[in-house]
Short mmCIF file of C-alpha atoms and ligand atoms in Angstrom, two decimals:
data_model
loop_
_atom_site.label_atom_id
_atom_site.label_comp_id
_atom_site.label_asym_id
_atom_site.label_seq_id
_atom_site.Cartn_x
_atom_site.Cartn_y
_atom_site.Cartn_z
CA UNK B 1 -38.39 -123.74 -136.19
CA UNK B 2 -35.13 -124.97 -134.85
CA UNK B 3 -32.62 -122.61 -133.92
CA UNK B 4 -28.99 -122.99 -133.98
CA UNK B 5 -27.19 -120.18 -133.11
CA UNK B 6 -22.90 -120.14 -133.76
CA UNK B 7 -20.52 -117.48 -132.48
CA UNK B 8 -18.78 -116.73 -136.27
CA UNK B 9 -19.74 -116.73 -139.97
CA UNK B 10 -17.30 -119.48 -140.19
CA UNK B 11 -18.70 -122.02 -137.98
CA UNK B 12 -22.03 -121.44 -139.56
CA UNK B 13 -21.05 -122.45 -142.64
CA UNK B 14 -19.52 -124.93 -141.41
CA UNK B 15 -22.88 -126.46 -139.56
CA UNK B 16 -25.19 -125.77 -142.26
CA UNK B 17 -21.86 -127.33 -145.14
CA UNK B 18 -21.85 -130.58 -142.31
CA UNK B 19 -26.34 -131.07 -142.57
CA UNK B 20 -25.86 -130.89 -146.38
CA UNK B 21 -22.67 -133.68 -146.98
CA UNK B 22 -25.07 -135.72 -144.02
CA UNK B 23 -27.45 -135.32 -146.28
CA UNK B 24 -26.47 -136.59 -149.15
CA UNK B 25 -24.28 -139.07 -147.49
CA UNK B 26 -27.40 -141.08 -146.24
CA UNK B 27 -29.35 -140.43 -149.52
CA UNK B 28 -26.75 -140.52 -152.59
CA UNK B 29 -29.71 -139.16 -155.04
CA UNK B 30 -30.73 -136.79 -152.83
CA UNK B 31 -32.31 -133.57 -154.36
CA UNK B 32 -31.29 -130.13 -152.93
CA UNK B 33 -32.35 -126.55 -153.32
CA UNK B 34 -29.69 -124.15 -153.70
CA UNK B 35 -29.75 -120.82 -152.83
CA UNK B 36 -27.71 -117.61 -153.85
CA UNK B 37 -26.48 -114.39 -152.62
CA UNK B 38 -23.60 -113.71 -150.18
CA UNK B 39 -24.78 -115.76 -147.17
CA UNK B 40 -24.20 -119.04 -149.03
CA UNK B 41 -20.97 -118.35 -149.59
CA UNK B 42 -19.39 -119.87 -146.64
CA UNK B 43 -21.25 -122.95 -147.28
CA UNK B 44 -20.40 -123.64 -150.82
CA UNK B 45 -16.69 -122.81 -149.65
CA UNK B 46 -16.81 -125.47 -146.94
CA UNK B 47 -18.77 -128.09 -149.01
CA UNK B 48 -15.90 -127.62 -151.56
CA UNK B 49 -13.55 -128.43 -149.87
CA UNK B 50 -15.36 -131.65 -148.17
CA UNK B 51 -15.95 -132.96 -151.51
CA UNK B 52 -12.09 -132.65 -151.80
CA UNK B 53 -11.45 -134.12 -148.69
CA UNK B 54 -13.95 -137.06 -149.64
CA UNK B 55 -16.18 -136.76 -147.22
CA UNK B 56 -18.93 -136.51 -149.76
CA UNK B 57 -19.47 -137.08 -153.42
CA UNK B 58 -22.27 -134.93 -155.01
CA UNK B 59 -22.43 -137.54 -158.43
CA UNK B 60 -25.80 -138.80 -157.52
CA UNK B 61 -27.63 -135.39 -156.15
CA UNK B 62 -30.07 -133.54 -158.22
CA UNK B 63 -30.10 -129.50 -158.24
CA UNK B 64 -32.82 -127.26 -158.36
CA UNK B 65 -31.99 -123.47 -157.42
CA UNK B 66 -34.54 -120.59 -156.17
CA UNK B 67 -34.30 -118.35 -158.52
CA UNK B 68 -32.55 -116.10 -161.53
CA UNK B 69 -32.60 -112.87 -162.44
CA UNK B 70 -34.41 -111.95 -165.75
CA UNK B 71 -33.42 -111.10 -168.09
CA UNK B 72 -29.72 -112.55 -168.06
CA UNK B 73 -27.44 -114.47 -169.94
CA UNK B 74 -25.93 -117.39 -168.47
CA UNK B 75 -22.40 -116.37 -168.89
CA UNK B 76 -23.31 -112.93 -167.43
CA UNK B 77 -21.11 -112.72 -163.96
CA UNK B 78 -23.88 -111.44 -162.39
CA UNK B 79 -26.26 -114.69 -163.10
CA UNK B 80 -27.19 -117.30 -160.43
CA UNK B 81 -26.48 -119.79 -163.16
CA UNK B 82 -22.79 -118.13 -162.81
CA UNK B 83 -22.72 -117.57 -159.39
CA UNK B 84 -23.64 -121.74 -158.73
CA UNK B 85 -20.89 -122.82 -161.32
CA UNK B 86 -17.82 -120.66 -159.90
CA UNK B 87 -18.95 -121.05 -155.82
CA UNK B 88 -20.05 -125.03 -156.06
CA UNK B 89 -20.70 -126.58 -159.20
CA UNK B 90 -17.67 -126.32 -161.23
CA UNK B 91 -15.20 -127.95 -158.16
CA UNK B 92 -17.52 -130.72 -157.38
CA UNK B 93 -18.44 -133.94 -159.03
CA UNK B 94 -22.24 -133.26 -159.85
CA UNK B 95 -23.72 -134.10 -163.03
CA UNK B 96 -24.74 -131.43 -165.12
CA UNK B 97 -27.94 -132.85 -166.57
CA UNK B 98 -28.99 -133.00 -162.88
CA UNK B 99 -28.45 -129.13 -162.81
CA UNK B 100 -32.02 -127.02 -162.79
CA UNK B 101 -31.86 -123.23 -162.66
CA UNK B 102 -34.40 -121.37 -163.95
CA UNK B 103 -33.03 -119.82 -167.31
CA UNK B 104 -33.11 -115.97 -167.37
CA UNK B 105 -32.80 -116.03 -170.71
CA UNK B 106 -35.92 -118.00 -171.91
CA UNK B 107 -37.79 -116.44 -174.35
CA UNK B 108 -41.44 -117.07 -172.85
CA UNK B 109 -40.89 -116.92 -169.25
CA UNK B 110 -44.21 -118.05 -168.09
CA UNK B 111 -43.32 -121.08 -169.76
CA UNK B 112 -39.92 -121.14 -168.32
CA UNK B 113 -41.89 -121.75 -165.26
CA UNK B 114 -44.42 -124.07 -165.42
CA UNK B 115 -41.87 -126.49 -167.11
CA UNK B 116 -39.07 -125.43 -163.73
CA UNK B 117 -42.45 -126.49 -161.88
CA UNK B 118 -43.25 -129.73 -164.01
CA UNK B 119 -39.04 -130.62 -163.22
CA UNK B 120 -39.07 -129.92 -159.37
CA UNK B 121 -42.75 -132.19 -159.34
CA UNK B 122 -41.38 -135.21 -160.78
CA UNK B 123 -38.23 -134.88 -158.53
CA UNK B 124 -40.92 -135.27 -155.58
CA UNK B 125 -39.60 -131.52 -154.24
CA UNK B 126 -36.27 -130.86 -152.93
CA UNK B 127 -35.26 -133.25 -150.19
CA UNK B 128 -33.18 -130.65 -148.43
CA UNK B 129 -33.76 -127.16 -149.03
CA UNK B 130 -30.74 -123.86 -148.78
CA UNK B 131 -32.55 -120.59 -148.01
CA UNK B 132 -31.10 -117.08 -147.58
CA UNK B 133 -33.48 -114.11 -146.28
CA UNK B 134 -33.65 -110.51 -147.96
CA UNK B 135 -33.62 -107.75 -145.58
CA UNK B 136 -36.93 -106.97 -146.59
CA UNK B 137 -37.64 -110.93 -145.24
CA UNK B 138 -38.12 -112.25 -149.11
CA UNK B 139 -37.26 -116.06 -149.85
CA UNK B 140 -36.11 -116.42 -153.30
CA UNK B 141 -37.45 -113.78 -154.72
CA UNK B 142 -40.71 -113.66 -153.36
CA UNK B 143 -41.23 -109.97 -152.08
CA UNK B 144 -43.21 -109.00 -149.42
CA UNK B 145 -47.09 -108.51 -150.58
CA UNK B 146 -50.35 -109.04 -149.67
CA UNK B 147 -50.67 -112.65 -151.77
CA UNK B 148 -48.27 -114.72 -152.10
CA UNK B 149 -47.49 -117.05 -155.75
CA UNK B 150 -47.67 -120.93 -154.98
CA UNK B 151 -45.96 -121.68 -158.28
CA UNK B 152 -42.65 -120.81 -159.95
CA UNK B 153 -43.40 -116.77 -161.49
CA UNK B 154 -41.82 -114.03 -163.23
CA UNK B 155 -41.84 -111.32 -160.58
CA UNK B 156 -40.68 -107.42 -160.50
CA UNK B 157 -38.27 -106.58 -157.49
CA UNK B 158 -38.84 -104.53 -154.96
CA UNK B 159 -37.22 -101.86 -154.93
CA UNK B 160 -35.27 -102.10 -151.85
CA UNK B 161 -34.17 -105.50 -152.86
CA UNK B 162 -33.13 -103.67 -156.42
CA UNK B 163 -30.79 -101.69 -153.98
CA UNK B 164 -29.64 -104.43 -151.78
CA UNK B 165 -28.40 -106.41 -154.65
CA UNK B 166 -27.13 -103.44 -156.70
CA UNK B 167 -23.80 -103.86 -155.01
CA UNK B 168 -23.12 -106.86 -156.90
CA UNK B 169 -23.36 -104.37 -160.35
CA UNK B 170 -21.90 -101.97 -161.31
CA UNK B 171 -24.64 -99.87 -162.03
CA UNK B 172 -28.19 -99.87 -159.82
CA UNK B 173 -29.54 -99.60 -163.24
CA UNK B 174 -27.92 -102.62 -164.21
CA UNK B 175 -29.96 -104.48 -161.87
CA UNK B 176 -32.52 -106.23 -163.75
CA UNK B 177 -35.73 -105.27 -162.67
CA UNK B 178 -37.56 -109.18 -162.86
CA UNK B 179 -36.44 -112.52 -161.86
CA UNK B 180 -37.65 -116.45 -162.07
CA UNK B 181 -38.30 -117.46 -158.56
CA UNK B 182 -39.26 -120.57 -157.20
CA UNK B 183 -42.51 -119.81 -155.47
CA UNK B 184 -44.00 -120.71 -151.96
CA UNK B 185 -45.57 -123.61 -152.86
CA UNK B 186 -41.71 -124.83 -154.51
CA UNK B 187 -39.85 -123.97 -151.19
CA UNK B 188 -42.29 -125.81 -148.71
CA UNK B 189 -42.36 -128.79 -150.82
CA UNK B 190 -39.08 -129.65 -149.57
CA UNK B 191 -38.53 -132.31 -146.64
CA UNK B 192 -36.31 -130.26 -144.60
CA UNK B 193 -35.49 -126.42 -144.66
CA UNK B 194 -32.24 -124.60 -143.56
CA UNK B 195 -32.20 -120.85 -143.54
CA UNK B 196 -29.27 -119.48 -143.38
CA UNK B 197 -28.84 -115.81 -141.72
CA UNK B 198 -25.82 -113.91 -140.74
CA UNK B 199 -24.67 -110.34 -139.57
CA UNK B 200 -26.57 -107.55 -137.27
CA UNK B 201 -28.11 -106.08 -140.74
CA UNK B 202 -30.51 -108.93 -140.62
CA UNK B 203 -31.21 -108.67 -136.68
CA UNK B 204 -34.42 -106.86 -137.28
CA UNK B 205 -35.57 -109.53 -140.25
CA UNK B 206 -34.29 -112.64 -137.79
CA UNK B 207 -36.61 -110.81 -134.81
CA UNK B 208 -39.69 -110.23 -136.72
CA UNK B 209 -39.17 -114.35 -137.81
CA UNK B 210 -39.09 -114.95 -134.40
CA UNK B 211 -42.22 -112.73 -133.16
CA UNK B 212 -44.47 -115.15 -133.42
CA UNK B 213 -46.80 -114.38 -136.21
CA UNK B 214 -46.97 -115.07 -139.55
CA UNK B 215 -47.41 -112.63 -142.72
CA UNK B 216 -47.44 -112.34 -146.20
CA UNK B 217 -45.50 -108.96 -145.48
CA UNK B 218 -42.76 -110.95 -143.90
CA UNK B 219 -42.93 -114.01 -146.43
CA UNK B 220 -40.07 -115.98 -144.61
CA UNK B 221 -42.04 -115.64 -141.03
CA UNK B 222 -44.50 -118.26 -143.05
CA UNK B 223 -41.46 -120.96 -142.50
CA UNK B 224 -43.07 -120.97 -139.02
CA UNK B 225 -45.63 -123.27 -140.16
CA UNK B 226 -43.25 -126.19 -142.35
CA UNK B 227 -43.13 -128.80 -139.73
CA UNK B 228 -39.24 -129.15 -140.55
CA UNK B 229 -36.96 -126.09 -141.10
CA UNK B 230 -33.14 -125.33 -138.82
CA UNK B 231 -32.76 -121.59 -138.83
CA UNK B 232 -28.70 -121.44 -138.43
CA UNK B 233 -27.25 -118.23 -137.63
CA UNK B 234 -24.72 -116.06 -136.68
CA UNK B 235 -24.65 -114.19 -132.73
CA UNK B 236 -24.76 -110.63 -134.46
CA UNK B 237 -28.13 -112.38 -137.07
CA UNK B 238 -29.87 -113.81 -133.45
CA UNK B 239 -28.62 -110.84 -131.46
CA UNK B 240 -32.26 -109.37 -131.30
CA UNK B 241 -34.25 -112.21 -130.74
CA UNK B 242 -34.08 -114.77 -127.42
CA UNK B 243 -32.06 -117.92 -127.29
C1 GLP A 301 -31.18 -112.38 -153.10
C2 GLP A 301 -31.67 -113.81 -153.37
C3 GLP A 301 -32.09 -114.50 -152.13
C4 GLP A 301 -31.09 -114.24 -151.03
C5 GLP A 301 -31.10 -112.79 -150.68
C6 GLP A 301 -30.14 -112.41 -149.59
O1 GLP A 301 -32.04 -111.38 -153.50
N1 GLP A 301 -32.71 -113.89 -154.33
O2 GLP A 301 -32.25 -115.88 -152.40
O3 GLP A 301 -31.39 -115.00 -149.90
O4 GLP A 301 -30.82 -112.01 -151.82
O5 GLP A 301 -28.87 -112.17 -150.08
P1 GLP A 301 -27.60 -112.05 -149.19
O6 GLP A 301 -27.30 -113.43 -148.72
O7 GLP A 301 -26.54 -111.53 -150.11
O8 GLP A 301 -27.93 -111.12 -148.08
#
């Protein structure tokens, strides 16, 4: 894996903003994997604002995201399908029709699913794909375990990653307890990879990436072994491992 390693928050979402609007600059109909959560944030914030300086046009792009919670309504605040409209979607010039998130409010999940699957298979897989990390090393929402899902699933959070993300609610037991994720078979079917990691909270995660072995316990050390991913983080995110 490819390590870049910036001295702020800011100029690594600036980096990882730049790789996307490249991206998409030399393929127009490119199709890109968005992630969530508060690592992202930077990005989206910087890709905003070079869409409004007109460095890059997103018209032609085609969106797939990880994951959603479930259940959740769309126009729940605490949705990814919310989330990707305030941060990104709603300031740029992307197509809706060319939007995919899983919908956490399907009423047959499994279904939900295989047709996310069938979508991101006839797109030919993402061409450029955002990850964040959980601290428990997740990707999407695919927890540490002893297998790992290939497909697109319905899975039950950990519960540590129930607590991580609780501070977005305003309730832990608000937190629903399931979400749609994209599975490991989804994320390596993409052409290129950038994981995005920042602050010394995920120091230990970024060192055991780094430690080189792989495990189904630490399901983002498997990135090790996609022949095209660009870790980009932070100095207090790399401050365990060796330049
Ligand atoms: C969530 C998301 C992940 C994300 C992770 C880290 O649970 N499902 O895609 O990478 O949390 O979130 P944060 O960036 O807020 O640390």
């Amino acid at each position: 894996m490819k390590k870049i390693i910036c001295e702020t928050y800011e100029e690594m979402s600036a980096v990882a903003a730049f790789t996307i609007a490249v991206q998409v600059q030399v393929k127009a109909d490119s199709v890109i994997g968005f992630a969530t959560g508060s690592t992202p944030l930077g990005t989206y914030k910087k890709l905003r604002e070079l869409y409004a300086s007109k460095f890059v046009s997103f018209s032609a792009i085609t969106a797939f995201n990880l994951d959603e919670y479930y259940p959740i309504k769309r126009d729940n605040p605490q949705s990814y399908y919310y989330f990707m409209w305030e941060n990104l979607f709603r300031h740029v010039d992307i197509k809706p029709p060319q939007i995919n998130i899983p919908d956490g409010s399907a009423v047959d999940p499994e279904m939900e699913c295989a047709d996310y699957d069938a979508k991101l298979m006839a797109a030919g897989g993402t061409d450029l794909q955002i990850l964040g990390i959980g601290n428990n090393g997740h990707i999407g929402f695919n927890e540490p375990n002893e297998k790992l899902e290939l497909m697109t699933n319905l899975v039950k959070l950990a519960p540590d990653t129930i607590e991580a993300n609780s501070r977005f609610f305003d309730n832990i037991s608000d937190v629903p307890a399931q979400a749609i994720t994209m599975g490991m078979g989804g994320i390596f079917n993409s052409k290129h990879i950038l994981l995005l990691i920042n602050g010394e909270g995920k120091a230990e995660i970024t060192k055991k990436i780094f430690d080189g072995t792989v495990t189904a316990t630490v399901p983002a050390s498997l990135l090790n072994l996609h022949p095209n991913v660009t870790v980009i983080m932070d100095k207090q995110a790399a401050g365990l491992i060796c330049d």
